CSV table of C-alpha atoms in Angstrom, one decimal:
chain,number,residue,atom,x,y,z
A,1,UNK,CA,17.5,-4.5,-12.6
A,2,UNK,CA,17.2,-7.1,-10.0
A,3,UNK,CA,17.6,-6.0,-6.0
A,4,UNK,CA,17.9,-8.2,-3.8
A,5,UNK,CA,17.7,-7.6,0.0
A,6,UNK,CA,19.6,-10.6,2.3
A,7,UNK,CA,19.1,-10.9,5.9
A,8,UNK,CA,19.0,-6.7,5.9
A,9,UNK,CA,18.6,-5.2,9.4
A,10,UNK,CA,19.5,-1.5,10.9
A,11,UNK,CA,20.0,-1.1,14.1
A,12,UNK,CA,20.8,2.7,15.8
A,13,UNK,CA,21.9,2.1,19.6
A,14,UNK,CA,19.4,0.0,21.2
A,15,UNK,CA,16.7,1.0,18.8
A,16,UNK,CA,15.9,-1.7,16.1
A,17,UNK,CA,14.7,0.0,13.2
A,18,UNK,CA,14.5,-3.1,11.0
A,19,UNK,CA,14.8,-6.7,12.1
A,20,UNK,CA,16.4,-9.3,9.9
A,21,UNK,CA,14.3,-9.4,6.9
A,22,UNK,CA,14.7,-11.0,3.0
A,23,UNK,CA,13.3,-9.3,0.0
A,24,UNK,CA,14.2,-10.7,-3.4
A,25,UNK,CA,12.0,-7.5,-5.6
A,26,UNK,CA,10.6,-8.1,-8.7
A,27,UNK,CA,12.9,-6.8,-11.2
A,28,UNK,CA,11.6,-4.3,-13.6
A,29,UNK,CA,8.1,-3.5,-11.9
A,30,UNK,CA,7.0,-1.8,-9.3
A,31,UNK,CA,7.1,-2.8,-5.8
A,32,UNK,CA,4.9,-1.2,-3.4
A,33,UNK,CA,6.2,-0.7,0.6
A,34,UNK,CA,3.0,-0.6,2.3
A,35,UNK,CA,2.7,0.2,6.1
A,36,UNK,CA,2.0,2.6,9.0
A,37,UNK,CA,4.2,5.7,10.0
A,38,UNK,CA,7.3,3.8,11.6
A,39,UNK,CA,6.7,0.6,9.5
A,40,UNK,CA,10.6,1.0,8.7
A,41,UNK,CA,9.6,1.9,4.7
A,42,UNK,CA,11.8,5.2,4.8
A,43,UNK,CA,14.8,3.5,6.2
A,44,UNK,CA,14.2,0.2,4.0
A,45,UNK,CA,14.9,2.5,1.2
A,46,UNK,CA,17.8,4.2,2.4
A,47,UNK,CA,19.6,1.5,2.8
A,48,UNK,CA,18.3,0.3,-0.8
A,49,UNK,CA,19.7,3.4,-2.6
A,50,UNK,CA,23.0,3.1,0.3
A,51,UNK,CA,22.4,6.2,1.8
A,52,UNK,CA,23.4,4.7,4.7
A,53,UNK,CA,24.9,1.1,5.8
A,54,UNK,CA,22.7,-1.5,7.1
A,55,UNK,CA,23.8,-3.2,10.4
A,56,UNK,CA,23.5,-6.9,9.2
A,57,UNK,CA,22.9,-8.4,6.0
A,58,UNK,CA,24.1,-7.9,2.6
A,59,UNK,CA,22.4,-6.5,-0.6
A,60,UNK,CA,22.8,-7.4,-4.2
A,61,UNK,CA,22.5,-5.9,-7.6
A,62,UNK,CA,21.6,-7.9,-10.2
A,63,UNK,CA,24.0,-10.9,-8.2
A,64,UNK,CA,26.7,-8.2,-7.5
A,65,UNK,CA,27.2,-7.3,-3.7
A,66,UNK,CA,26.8,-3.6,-2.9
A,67,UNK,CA,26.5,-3.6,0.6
A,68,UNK,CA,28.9,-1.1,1.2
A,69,UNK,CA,28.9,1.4,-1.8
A,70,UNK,CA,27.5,4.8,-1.0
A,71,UNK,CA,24.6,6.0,-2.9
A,72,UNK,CA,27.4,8.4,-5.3
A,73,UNK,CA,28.4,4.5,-6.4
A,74,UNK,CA,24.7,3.7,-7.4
A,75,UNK,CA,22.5,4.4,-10.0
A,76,UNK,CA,19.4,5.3,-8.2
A,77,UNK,CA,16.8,8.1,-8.3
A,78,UNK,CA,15.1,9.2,-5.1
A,79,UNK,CA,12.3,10.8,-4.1
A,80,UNK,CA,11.4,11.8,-1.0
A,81,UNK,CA,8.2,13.1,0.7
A,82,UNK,CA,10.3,16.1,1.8
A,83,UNK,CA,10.5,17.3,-1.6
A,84,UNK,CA,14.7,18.3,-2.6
A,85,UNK,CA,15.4,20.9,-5.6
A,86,UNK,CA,18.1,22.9,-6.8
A,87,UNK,CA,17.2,26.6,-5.4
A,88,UNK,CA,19.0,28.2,-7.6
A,89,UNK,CA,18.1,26.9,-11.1
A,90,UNK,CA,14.8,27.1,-12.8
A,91,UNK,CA,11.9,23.8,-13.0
A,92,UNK,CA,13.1,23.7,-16.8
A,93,UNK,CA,16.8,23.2,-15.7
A,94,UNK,CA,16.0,21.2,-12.5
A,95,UNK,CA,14.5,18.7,-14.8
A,96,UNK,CA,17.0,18.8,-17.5
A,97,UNK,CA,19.9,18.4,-15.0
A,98,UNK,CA,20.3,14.6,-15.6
A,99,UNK,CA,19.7,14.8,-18.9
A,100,UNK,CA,22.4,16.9,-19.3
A,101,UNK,CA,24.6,14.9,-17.6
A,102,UNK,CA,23.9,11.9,-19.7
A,103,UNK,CA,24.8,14.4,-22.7
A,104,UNK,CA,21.4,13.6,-24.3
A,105,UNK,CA,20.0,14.8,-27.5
A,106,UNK,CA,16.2,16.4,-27.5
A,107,UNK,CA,16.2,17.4,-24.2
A,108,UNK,CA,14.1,20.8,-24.4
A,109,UNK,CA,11.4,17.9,-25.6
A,110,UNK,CA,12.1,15.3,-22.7
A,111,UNK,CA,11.6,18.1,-20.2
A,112,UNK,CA,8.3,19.3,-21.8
A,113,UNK,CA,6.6,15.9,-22.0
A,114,UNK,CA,7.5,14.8,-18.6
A,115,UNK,CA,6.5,18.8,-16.9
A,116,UNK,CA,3.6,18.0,-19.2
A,117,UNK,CA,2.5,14.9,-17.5
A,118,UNK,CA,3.1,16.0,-14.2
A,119,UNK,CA,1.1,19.4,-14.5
A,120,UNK,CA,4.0,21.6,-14.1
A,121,UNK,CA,4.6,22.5,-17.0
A,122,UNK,CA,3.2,26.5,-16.9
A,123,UNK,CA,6.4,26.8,-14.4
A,124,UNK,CA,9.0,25.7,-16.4
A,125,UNK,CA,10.9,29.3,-16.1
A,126,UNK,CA,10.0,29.9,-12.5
A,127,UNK,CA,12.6,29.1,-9.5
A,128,UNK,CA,11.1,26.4,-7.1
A,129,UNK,CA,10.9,29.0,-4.3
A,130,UNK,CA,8.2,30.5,-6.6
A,131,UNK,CA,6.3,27.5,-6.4
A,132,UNK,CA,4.0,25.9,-3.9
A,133,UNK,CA,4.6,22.4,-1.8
A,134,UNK,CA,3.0,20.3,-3.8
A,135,UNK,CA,4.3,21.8,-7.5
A,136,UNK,CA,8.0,21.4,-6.2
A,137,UNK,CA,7.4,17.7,-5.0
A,138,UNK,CA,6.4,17.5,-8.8
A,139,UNK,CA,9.5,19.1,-10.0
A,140,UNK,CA,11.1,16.3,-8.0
A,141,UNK,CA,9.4,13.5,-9.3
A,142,UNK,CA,10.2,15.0,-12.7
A,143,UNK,CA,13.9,15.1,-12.1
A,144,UNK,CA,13.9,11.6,-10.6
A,145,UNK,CA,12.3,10.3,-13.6
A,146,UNK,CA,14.4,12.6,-16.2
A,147,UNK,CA,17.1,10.6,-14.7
A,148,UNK,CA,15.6,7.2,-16.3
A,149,UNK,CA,17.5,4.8,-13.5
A,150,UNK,CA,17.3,1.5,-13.0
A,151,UNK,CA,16.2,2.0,-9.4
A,152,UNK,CA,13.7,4.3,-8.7
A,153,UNK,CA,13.0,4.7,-5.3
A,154,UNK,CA,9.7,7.1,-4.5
A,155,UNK,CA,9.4,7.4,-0.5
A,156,UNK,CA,5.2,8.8,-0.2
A,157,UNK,CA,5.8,11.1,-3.4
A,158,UNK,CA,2.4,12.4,-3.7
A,159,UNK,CA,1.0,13.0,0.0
A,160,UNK,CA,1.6,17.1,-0.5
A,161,UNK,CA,-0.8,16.7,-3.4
A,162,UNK,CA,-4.6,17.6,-3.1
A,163,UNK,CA,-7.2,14.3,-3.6
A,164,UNK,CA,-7.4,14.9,-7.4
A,165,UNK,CA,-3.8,15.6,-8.3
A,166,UNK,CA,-3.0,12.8,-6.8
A,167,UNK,CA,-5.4,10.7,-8.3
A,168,UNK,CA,-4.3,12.0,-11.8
A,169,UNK,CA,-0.5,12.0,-10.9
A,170,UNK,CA,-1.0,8.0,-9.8
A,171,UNK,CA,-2.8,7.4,-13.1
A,172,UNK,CA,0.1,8.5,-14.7
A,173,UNK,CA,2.8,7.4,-12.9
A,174,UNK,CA,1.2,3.7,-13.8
A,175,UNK,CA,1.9,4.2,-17.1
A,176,UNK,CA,5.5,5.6,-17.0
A,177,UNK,CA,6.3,2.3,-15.1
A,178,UNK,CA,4.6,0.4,-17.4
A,179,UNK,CA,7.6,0.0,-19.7
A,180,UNK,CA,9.4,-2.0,-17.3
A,181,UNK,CA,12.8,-0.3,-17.7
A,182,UNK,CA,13.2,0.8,-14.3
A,183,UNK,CA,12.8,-1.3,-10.9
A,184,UNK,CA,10.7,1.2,-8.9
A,185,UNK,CA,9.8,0.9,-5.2
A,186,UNK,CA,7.1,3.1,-4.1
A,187,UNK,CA,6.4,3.8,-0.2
A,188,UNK,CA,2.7,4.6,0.7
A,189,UNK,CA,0.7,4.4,3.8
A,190,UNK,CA,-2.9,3.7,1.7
A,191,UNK,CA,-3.8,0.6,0.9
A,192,UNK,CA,-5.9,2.0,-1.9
A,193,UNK,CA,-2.5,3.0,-3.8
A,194,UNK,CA,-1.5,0.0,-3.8
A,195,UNK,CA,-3.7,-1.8,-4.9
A,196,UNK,CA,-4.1,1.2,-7.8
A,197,UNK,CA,-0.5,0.3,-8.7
A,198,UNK,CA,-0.7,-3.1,-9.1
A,199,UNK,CA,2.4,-4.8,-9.4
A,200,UNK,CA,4.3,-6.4,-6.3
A,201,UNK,CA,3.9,-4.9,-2.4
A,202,UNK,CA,5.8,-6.0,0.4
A,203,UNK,CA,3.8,-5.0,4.2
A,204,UNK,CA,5.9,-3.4,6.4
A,205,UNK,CA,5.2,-3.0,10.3
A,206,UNK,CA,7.2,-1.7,13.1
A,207,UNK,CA,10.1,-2.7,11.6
A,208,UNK,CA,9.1,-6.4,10.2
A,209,UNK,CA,8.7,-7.8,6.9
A,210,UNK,CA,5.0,-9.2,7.2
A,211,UNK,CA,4.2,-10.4,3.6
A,212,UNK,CA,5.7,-9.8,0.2
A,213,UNK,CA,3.8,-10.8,-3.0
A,214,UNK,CA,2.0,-10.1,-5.7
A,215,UNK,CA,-0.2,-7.4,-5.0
A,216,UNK,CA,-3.7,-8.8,-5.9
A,217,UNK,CA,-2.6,-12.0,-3.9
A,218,UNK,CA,-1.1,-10.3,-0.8
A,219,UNK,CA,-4.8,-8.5,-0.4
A,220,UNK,CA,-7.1,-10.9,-1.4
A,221,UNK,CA,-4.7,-13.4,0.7
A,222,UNK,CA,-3.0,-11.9,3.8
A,223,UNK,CA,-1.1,-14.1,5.3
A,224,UNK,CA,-1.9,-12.8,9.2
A,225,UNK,CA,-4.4,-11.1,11.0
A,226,UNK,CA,-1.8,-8.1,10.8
A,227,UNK,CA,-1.7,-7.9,7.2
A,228,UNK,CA,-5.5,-8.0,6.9
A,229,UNK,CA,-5.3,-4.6,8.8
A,230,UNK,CA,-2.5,-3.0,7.3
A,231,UNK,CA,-4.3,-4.1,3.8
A,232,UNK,CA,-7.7,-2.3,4.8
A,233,UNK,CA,-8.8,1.1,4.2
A,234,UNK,CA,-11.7,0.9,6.4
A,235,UNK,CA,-10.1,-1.6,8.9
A,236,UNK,CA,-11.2,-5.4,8.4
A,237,UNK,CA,-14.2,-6.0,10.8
A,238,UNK,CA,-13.0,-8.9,13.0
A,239,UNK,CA,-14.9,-11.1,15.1
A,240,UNK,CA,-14.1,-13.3,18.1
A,241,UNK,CA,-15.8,-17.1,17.6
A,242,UNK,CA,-14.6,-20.5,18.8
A,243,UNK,CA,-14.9,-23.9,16.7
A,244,UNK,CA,-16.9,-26.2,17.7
A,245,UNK,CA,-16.1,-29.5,19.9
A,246,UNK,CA,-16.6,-31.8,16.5
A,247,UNK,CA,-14.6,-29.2,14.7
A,248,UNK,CA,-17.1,-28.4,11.7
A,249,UNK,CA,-18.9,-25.4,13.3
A,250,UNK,CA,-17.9,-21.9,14.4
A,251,UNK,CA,-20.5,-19.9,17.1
A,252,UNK,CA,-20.2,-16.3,17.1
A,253,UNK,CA,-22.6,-14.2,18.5
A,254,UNK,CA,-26.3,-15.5,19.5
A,255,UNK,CA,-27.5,-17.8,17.0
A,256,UNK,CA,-25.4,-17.6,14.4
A,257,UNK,CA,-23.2,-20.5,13.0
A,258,UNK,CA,-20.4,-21.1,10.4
A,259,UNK,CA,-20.3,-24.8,8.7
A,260,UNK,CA,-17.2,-26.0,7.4
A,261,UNK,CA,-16.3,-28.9,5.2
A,262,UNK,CA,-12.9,-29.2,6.5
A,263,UNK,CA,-12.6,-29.7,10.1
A,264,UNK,CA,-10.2,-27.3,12.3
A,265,UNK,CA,-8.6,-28.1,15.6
A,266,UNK,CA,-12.2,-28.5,18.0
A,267,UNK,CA,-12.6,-25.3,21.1
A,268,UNK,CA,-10.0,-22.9,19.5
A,269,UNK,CA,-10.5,-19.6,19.1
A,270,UNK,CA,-10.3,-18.3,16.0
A,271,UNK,CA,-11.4,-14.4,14.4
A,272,UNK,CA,-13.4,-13.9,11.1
A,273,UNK,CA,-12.8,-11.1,9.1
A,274,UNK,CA,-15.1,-9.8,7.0
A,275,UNK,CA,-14.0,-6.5,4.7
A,276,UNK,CA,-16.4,-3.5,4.6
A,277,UNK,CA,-17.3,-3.4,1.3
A,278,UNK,CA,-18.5,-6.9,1.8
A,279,UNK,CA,-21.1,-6.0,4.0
A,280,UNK,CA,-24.6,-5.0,2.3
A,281,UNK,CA,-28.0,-3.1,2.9
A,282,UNK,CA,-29.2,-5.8,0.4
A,283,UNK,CA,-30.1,-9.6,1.0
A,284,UNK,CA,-29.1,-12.2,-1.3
A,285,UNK,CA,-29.8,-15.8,-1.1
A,286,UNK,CA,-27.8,-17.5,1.2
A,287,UNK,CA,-26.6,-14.5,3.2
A,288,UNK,CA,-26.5,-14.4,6.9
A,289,UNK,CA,-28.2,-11.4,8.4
A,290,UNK,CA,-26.6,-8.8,11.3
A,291,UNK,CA,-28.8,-6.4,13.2
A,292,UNK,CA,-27.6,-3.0,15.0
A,293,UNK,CA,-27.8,0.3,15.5
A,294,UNK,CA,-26.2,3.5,13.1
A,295,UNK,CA,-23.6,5.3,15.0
A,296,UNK,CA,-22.5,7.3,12.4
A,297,UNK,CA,-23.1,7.8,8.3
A,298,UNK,CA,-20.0,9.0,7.3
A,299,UNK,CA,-20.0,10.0,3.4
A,300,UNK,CA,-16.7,10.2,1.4
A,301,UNK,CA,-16.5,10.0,-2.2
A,302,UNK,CA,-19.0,8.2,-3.9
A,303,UNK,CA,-19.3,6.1,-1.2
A,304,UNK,CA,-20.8,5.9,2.0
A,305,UNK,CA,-19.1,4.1,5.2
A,306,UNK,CA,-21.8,2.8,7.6
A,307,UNK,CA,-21.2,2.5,11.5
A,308,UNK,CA,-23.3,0.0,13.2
A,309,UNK,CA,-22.8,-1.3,16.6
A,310,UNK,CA,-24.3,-4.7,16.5
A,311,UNK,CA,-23.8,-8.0,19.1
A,312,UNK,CA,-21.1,-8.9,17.6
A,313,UNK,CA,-19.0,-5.6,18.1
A,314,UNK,CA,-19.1,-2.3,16.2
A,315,UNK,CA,-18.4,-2.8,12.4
A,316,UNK,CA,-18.6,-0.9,9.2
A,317,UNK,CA,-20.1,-1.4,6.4
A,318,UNK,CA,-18.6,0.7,2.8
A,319,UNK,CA,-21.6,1.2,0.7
A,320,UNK,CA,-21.1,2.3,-3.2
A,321,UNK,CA,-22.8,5.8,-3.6
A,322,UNK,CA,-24.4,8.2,-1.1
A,323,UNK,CA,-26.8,7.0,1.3
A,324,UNK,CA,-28.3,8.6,4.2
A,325,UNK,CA,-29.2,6.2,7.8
A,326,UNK,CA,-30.9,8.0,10.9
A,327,UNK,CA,-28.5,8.3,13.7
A,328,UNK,CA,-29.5,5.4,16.3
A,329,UNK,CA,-31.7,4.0,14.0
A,330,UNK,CA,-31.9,-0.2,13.2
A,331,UNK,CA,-30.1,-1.5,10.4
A,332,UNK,CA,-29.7,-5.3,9.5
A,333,UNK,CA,-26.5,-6.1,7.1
A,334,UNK,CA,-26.0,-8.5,4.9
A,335,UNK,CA,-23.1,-11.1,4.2
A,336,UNK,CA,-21.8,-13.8,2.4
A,337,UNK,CA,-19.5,-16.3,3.2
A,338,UNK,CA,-17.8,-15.7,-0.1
A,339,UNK,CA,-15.6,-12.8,1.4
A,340,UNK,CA,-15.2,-14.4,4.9
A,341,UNK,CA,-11.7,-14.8,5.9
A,342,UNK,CA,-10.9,-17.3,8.8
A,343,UNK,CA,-8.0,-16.4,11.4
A,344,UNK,CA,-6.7,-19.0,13.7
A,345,UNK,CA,-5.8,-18.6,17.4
A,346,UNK,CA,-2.3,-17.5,16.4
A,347,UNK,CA,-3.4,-14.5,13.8
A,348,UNK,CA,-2.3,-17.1,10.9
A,349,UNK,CA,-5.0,-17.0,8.0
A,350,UNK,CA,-6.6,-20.3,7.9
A,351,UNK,CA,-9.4,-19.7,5.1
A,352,UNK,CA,-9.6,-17.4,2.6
A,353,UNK,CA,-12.0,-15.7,0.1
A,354,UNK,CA,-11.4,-17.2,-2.6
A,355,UNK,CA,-11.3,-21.5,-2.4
A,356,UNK,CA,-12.9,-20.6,0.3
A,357,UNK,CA,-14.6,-24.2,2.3
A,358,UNK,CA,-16.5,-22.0,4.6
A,359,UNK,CA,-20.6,-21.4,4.4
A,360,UNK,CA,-22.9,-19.6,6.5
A,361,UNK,CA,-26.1,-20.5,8.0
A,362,UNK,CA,-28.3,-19.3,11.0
A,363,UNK,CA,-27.9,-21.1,13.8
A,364,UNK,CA,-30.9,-22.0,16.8
């Protein structure tokens, strides 16, 4: 199924909830929504599944305009992070409901694989008052699924989860959409699910439409300074630095100098950003060197994210495995300028990663 979002805005009073903005969703896949609390995802997808109208624009199904059916007149499946469940019948018939409805054959067999996959399926008798927060948001993501629509809409369906549910749920979950019958759009705040989803994301904030894309692309090539921090989990480290009067240099901090190939606009200001896992304990050849001072360790995981405060600013550094630094003590870091992206005085990215004409050196 195709979904295609024209000019869509919602408006509430005075209060602009989303401003004009064009989506055109990659049909059969799944489409992330990625963006902070109030990014507008929630009532993006409200107004996809017509729970409510939008105040401008028009939306279309596969070519067919839809803007003003109610969601009864759809054929979409919704989850949302408020989990919703019939009190009154049991996980077994919850999930069975639309299978019912669509008169299908097997179904005591449907409902046990998908309560299977989902970890609920020990509750299958139980009434989902019997059940904790994050088993009946599982019950609901069952149903949504039983249902087998060509939208699937899934608003943060796994934040009530603990870490390693989730992680197993989202494992999952990839695979069910892996068959391409369904056009899913999945809402997260977490970069890291995105990316873990693959497929297409669209970044959201405050109400904009930022960048939509493949998802490998819109990370590795963020259009703006504002997607390269809505696409970070740590934040980007960013770095004032102005180019050079000839335009092939960049000076940040005290002796330290970008070259470039291609000349930019000479005395601008532009930002570098420079992702945490691209900074290093290690030296390589060719790698320019930071020095600073350990503010804090901080160990999640198997990994290990580094606080320095250096000349250029505080920064972090996300170091594979555990590692333990003296608080205060001096640290140098390590990077490369094959992970430097290049920002120019309007937050419009100038130089990415990869094709990158950028190299480092150290300056006088």
């Amino acid at each position: 199924m195709r979904l295609k979002l024209q000019k869509i805005e919602k408006q509430v009073g005075a209060e602009q909830f989303l401003y004009p903005m064009s989506i055109d969703l990659q049909p059969n896949t799944v489409n992330v929504l990625l963006g902070a609390t109030l990014a507008g995802k929630t009532t993006l997808m409200r107004l996809m599944a017509g729970l409510e109208p939008p105040t401008g624009g028009e939306i279309f199904v596969d070519d067919q305009d839809v803007t003003g059916l109610t969601v009864r007149n759809r054929d979409v499946a919704m989850v949302y992070q408020q989990f919703i469940n019939y009190p009154s019948m049991t996980v077994f018939d919850n999930i069975a409901s639309p299978l019912r409805l669509r008169r299908e054959k097997n179904i005591a067999a449907q409902v046990n694989a998908l309560a299977a996959k989902l970890h609920i399926d020990p509750f299958l008798k139980r009434l989902p008052a019997e059940l904790s927060g994050g088993q009946q948001q599982r019950v609901a993501l069952a149903r949504a699924l039983a249902k087998r629509a060509p939208l699937i809409l899934l608003d943060e369906p796994l934040v009530n989860l603990d870490y390693k549910l989730r992680e197993e749920l989202r494992d999952e979950l990839t695979q069910i959409f892996a068959n391409g019958e369904s056009t899913v759009v999945y809402a997260t705040t977490e970069p890291s699910e995105a990316l873990l989803l693959g497929g297409y994301t669209a970044v959201l904030e405050a109400g904009r439409l930022l960048q939509y894309g493949a998802t490998p692309e819109v990370f590795h090539q963020p259009a703006s300074l504002s997607v390269a921090r809505a696409f970070s989990d740590p934040p980007i480290n960013l770095i004032a630095a102005r180019v050079s009067a000839d335009g092939h240099q960049i000076a940040f901090g005290q002796g330290l100098i970008l070259n470039l190939t291609a000349a930019l606009q000479p005395s601008q200001t532009v930002t570098i950003g420079m992702r945490a896992n691209a900074l290093r304990v290690q030296a390589r050849p060719g790698d320019l060197s930071l020095s600073g001072l350990v503010e804090l360790a901080e160990i999640s995981g198997s990994d290990t994210f580094l606080h320095v405060k250096t000349q250029l600013g505080n920064v972090v550094a996300q170091l594979t495995g555990v590692h333990y630094f003296d608080i205060a003590s001096t640290i140098t870091l390590y990077m490369s300028s094959e992970h430097a992206y290049l920002f120019d005085s309007t937050g419009i990215l100038t130089v990415a990663p990869r094709g990158t004409a950028i190299s480092f050196k150290a300056g006088v």
